[in-house]
Tab-separated table of C-alpha atoms in Angstrom:
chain	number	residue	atom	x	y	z
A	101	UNK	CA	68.378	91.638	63.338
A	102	UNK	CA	70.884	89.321	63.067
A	103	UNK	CA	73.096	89.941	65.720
A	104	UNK	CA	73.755	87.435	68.759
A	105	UNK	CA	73.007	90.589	71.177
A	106	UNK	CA	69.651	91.839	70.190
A	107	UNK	CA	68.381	94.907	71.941
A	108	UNK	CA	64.803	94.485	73.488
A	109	UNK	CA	62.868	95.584	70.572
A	110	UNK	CA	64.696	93.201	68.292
A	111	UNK	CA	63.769	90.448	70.365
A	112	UNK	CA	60.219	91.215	70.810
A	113	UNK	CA	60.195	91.203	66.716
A	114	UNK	CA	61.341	87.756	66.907
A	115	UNK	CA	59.787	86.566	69.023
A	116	UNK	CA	56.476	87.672	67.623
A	117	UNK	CA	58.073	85.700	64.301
A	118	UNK	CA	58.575	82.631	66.032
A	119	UNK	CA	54.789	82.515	67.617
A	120	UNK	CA	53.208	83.265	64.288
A	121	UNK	CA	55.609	80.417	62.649
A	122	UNK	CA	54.224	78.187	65.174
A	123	UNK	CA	50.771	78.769	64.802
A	124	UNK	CA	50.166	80.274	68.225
A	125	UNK	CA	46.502	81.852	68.445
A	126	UNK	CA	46.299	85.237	66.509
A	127	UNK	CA	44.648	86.882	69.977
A	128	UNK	CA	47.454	85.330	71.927
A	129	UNK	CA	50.204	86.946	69.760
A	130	UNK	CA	48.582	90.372	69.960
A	131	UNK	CA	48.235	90.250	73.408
A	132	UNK	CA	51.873	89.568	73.841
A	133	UNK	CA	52.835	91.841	71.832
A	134	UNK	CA	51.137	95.063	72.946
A	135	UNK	CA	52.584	94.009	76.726
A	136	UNK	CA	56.363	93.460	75.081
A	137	UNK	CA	56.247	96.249	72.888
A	138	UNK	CA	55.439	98.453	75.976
A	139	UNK	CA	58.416	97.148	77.813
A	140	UNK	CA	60.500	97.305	74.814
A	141	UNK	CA	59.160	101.453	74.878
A	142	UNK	CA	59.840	101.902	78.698
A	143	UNK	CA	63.721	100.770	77.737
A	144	UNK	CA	64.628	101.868	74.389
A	145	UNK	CA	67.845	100.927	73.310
A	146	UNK	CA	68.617	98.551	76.078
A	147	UNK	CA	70.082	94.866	74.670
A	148	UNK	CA	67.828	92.254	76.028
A	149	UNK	CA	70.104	90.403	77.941
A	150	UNK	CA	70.780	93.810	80.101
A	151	UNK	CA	67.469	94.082	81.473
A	152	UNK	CA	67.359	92.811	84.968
A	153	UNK	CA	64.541	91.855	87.234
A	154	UNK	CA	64.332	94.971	88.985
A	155	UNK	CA	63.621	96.837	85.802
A	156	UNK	CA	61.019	94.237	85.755
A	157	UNK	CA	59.421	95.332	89.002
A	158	UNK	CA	59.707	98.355	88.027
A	159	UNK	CA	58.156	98.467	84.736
A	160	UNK	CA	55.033	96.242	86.541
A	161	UNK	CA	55.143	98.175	89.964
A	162	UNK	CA	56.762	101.274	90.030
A	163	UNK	CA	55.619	104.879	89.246
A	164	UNK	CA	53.168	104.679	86.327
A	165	UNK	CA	53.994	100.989	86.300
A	166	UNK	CA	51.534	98.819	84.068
A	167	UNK	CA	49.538	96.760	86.768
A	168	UNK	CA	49.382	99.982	89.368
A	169	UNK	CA	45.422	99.966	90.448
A	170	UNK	CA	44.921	96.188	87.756
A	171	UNK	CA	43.329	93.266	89.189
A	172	UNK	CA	44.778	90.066	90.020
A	173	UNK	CA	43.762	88.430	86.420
A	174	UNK	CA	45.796	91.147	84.749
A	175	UNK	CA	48.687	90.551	86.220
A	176	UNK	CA	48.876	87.026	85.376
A	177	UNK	CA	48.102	87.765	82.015
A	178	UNK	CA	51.197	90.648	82.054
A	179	UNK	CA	53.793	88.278	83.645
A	180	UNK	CA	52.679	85.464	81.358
A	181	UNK	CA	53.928	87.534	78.230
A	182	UNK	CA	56.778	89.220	79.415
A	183	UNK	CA	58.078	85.630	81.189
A	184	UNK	CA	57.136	83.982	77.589
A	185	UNK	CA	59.787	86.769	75.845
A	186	UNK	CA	62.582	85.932	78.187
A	187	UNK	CA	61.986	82.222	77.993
A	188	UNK	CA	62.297	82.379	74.269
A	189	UNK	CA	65.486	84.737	74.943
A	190	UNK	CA	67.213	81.953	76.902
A	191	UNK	CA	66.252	79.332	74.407
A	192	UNK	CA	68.000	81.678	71.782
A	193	UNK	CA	71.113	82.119	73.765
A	194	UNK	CA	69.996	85.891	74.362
A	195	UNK	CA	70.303	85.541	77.882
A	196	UNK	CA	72.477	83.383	80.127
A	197	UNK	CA	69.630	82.428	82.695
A	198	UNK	CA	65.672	83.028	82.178
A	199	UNK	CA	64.703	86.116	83.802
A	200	UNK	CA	61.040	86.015	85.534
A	201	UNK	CA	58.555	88.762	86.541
A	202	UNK	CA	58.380	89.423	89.970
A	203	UNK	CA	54.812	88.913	91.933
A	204	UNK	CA	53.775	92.277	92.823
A	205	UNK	CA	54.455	93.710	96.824
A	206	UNK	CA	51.865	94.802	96.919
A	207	UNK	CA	48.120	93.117	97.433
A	208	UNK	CA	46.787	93.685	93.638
A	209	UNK	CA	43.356	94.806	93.482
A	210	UNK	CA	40.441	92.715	93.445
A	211	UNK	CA	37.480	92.237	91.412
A	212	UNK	CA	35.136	94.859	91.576
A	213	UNK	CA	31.400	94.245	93.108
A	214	UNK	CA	29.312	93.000	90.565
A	215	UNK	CA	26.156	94.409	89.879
A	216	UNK	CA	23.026	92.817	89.253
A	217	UNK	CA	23.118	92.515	85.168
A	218	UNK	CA	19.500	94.412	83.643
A	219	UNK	CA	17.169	91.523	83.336
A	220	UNK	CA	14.478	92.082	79.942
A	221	UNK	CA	10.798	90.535	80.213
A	222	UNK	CA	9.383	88.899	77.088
A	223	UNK	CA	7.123	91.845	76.330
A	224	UNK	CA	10.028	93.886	76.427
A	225	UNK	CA	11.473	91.991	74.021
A	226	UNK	CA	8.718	91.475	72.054
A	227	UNK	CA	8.499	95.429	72.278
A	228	UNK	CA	11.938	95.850	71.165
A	229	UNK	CA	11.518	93.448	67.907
A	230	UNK	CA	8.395	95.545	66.939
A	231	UNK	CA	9.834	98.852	67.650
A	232	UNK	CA	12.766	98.449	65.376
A	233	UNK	CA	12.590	100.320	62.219
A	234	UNK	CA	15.383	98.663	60.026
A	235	UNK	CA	14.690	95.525	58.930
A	236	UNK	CA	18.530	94.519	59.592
A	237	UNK	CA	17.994	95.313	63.218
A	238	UNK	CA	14.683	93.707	63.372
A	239	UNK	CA	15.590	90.281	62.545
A	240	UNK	CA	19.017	90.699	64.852
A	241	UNK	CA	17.101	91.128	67.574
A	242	UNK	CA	14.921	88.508	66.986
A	243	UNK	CA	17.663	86.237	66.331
A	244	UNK	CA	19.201	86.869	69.522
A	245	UNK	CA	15.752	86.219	71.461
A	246	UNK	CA	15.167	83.252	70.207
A	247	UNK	CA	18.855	81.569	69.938
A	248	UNK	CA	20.706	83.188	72.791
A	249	UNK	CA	23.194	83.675	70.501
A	250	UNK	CA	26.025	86.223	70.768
A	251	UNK	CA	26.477	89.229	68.415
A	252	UNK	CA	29.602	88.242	67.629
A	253	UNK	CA	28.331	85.056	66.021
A	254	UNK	CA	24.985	86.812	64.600
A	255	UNK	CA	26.396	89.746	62.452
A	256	UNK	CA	28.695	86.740	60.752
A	257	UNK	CA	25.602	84.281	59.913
A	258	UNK	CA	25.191	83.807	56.055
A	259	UNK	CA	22.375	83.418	54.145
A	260	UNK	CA	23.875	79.523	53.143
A	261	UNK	CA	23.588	78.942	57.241
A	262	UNK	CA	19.785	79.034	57.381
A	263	UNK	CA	17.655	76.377	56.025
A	264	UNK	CA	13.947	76.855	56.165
A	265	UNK	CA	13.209	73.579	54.887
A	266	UNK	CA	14.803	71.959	58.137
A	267	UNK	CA	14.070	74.176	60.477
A	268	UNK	CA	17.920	74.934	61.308
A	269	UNK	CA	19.869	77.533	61.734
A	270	UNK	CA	23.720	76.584	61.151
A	271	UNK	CA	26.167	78.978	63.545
A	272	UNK	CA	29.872	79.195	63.937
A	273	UNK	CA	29.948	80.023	67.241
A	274	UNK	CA	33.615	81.732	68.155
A	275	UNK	CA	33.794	80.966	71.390
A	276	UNK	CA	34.024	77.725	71.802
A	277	UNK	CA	34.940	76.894	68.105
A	278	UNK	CA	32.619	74.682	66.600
A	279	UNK	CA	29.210	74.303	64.457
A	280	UNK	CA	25.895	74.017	66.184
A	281	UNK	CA	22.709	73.737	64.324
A	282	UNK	CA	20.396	75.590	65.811
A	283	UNK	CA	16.483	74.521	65.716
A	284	UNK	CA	14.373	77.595	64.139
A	285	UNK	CA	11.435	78.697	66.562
A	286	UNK	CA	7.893	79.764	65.340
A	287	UNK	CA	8.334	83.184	65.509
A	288	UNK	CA	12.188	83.153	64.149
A	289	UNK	CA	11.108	81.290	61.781
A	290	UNK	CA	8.630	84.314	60.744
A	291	UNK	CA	10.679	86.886	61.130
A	292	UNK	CA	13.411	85.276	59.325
A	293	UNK	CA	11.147	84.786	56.730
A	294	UNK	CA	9.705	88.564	56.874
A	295	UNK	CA	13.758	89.763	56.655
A	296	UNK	CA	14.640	87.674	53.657
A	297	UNK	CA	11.436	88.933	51.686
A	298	UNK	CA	13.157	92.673	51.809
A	299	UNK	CA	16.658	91.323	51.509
A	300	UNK	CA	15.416	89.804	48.463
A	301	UNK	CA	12.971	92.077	47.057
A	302	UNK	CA	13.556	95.591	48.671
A	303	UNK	CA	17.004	96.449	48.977
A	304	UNK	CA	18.032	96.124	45.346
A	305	UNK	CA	21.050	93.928	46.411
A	306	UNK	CA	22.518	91.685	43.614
A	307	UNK	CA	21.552	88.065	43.965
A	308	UNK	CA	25.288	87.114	43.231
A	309	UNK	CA	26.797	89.772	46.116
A	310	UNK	CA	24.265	88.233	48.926
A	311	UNK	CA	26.554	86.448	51.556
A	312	UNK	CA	25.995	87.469	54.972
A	313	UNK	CA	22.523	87.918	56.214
A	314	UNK	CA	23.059	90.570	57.758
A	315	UNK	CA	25.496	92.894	55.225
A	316	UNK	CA	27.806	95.711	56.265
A	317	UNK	CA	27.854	99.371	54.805
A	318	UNK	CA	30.128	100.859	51.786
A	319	UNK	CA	31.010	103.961	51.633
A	320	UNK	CA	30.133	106.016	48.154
A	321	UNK	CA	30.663	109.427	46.619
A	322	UNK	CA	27.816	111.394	45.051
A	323	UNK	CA	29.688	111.904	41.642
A	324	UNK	CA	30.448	116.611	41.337
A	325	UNK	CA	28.332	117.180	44.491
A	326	UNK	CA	31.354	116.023	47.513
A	327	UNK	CA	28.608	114.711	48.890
A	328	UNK	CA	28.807	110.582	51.034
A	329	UNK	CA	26.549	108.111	51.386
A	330	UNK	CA	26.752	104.404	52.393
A	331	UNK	CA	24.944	101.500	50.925
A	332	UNK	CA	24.836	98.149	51.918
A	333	UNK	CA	27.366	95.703	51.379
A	334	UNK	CA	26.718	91.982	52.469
A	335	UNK	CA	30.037	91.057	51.006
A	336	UNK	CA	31.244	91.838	54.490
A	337	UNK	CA	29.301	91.685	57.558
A	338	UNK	CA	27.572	94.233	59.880
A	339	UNK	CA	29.762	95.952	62.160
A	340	UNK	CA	29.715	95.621	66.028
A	341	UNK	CA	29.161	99.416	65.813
A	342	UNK	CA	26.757	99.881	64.005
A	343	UNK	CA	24.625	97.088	65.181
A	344	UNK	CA	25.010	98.129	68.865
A	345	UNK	CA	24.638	102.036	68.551
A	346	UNK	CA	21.053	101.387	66.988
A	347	UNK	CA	20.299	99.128	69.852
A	348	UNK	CA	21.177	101.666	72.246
A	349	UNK	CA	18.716	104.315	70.745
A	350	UNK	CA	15.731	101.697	70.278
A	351	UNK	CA	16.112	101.057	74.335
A	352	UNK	CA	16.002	104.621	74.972
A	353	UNK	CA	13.124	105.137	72.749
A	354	UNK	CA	10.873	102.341	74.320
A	355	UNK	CA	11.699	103.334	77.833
A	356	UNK	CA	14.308	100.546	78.861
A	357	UNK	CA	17.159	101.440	81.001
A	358	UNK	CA	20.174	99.711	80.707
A	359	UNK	CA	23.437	99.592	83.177
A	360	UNK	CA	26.354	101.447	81.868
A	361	UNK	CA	27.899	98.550	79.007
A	362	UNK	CA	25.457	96.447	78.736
A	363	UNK	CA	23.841	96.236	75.266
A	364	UNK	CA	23.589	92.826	73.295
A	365	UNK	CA	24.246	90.559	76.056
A	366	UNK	CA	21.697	92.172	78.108
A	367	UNK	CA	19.589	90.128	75.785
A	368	UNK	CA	21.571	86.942	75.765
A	369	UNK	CA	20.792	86.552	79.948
A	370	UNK	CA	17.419	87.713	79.668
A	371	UNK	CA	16.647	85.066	77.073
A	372	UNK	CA	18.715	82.688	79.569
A	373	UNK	CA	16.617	83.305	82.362
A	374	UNK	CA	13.453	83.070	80.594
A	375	UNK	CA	14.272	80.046	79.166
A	376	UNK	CA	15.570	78.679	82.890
A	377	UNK	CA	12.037	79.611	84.412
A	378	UNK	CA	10.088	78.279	82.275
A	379	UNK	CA	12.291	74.700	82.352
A	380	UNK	CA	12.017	74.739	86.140
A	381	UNK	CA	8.321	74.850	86.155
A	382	UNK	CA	8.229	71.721	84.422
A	383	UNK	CA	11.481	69.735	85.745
A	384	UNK	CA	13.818	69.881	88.791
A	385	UNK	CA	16.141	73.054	89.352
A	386	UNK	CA	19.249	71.373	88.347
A	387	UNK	CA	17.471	69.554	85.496
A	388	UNK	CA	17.021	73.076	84.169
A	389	UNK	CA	20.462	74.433	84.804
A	390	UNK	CA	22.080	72.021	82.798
A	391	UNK	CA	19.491	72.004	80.014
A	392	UNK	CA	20.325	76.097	80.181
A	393	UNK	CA	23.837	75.532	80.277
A	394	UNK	CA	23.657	73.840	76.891
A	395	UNK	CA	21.282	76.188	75.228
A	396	UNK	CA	24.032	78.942	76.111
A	397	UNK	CA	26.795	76.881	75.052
A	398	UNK	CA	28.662	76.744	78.300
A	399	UNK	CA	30.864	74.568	79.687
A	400	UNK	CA	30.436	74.682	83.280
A	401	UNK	CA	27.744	75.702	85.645
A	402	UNK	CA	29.551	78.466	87.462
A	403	UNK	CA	28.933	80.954	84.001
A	404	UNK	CA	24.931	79.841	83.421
A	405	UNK	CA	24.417	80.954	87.233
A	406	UNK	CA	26.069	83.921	86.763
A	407	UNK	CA	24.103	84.488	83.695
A	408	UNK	CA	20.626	83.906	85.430
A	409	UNK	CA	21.581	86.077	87.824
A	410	UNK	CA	21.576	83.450	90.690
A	411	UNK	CA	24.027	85.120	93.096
A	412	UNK	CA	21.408	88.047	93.079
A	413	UNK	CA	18.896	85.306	94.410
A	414	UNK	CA	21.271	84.265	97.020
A	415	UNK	CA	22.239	87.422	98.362
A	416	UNK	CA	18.558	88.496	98.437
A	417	UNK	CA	17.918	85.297	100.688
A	418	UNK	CA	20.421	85.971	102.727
A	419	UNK	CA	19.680	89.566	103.442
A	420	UNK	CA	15.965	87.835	104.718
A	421	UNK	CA	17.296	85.820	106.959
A	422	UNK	CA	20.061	87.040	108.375
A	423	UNK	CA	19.048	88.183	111.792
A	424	UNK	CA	15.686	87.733	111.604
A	425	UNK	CA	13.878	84.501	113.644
A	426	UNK	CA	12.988	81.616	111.062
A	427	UNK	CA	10.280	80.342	114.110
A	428	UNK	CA	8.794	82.839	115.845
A	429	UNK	CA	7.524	82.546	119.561
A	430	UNK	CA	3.639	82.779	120.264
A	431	UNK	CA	2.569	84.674	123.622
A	432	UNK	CA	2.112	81.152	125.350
A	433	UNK	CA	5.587	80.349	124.064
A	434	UNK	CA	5.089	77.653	121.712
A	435	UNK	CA	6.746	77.681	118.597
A	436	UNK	CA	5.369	78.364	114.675
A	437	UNK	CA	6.411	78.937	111.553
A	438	UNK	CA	6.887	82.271	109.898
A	439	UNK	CA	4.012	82.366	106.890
């Protein structure tokens, strides 16, 4: 890889090099990475500074190309990687002038219609919470009913982030990358309580091997019988899997119908909206936006009314009223107000 006239593949090697050396996000690298390496594929062999820009277009737009049918977010993201290789080509002396992708001739597709997102009611929550049989799943779903939280964040909680003497709950959330303490509710507070007595007592886990709260499974061999069985492991956290295919059959089993990917953030906007009604009872609508927005850890409005489901509410008004007479007409022609 030393040579002044890489080939394509070379150079997306390198390049990958120089981002890690810099300390360029770990999700950013792979992300340009699986886009290069893909171009790299579509022209094997090919030194970098032969590709042109209408193998570009090509590569984006042509038959089979990558962004065919993709939205308009998608191709951003596509051209942002591929224009960040060539960039780093010319800075390398790769390439006598920086090569950029193309926009697309065509119109790239839109965002699909949203639909409205599956809205739970507190007994159906509540309903959930008792329904659950494992006592891992139990206290995840009443962690994310009372906290919001995401299940990202709650399979990697450890046992050293709770503190029933304060009344916190200490959370890494990813997302925004930061600490927030979390006040324990009543009812968390019991069930949290309820969890720990089995994690302690009942599952014949080591004190000393007891870091997550919620542990992960290893796999083990039943010694001359071939047979495998898991056990759990809370040196490493539960999986997304697991956690979310048990989910799935406990809605089915009480009766709740879910939209086609929704799972563990059905509860997150449920708990949202309750959480917004019950603010805007007491205090103004905005008031209880912004007092939403924080409990969800947003930073702007635009996601928490998307969460409650407030375009829904909009489109339903304006379905009322459009066409329809706000004052109606009596016989004699004077004018009232529908009731």
């Amino acid at each position: 890889m030393g040579t002044d006239h890489p080939s394509l593949h070379e150079a997306v090697v390198r390049f990958t090099q120089a981002q890690q050396a810099h300390g360029v996000p770990a999700g950013t690298i792979k992300q340009y990475r699986l886009v290069n390496n893909r171009l790299a594929g579509r022209f094997q062999g090919r030194q970098v500074a032969g590709i042109r820009e209408s193998d570009l277009a090509d590569f984006l737009y042509g038959d089979g190309g990558i962004l065919v049918g993709r939205g308009p977010k998608t191709g951003t993201s596509y051209r942002s990687a591929i224009n960040a290789l060539f960039r780093y080509a010319k800075h390398k002396g790769w390439i006598r002038q920086e090569l950029r992708c193309p926009k697309s001739p065509f119109r790239e597709r839109g965002a699909p219609h949203e639909i409205a997102p599956t809205r739970l009611q507190e007994d159906e929550l509540g309903l959930l919470i008792e329904k659950a049989e494992h006592p891992i799943l139990r206290c995840m779903i009443a962690v994310a009913a009372s906290t919001a939280l995401r299940i990202s964040d709650i399979r990697k909680i450890k046992l050293s982030d709770i503190d029933l003497q304060t009344g916190d709950l200490y959370v890494w959330v990813l997302k925004t990358g930061r600490f927030d303490a979390l006040p324990l509710t009543l009812d968390l507070e019991e069930e949290i309580r309820r969890y720990l007595a089995w994690y302690t007592k009942d599952s014949a886990i080591p004190t000393a091997e007891r870091i997550y709260l919620f542990p992960g499974w290893s796999r083990r061999n039943a010694a001359g019988t071939g047979y495998v069985y898991y056990v759990p492991d809370p040196t490493k956290h539960c999986s997304y899997m697991w956690a979310t295919e048990r989910l799935k059959a406990l809605l089915v089993s009480c009766g709740i119908h879910l939209e086609a990917g929704e799972a563990w953030h059905a509860i997150r906007r449920s708990v949202a909206r309750i959480y917004f009604d019950r603010l805007r009872d007491e205090v103004s609508h905005d008031h209880a936006l912004r007092e939403t927005m924080v409990f969800l850890g947003h930073k702007n409005q635009e996601t928490t009314e998307r969460y409650l489901g407030l375009q829904a509410e909009v489109a339903a008004r304006n379905t009322r009223l459009r066409g329809q007479r706000f004052l109606t007409r009596s016989a004699a022609g004077a004018v009232r107000a529908i009731r």
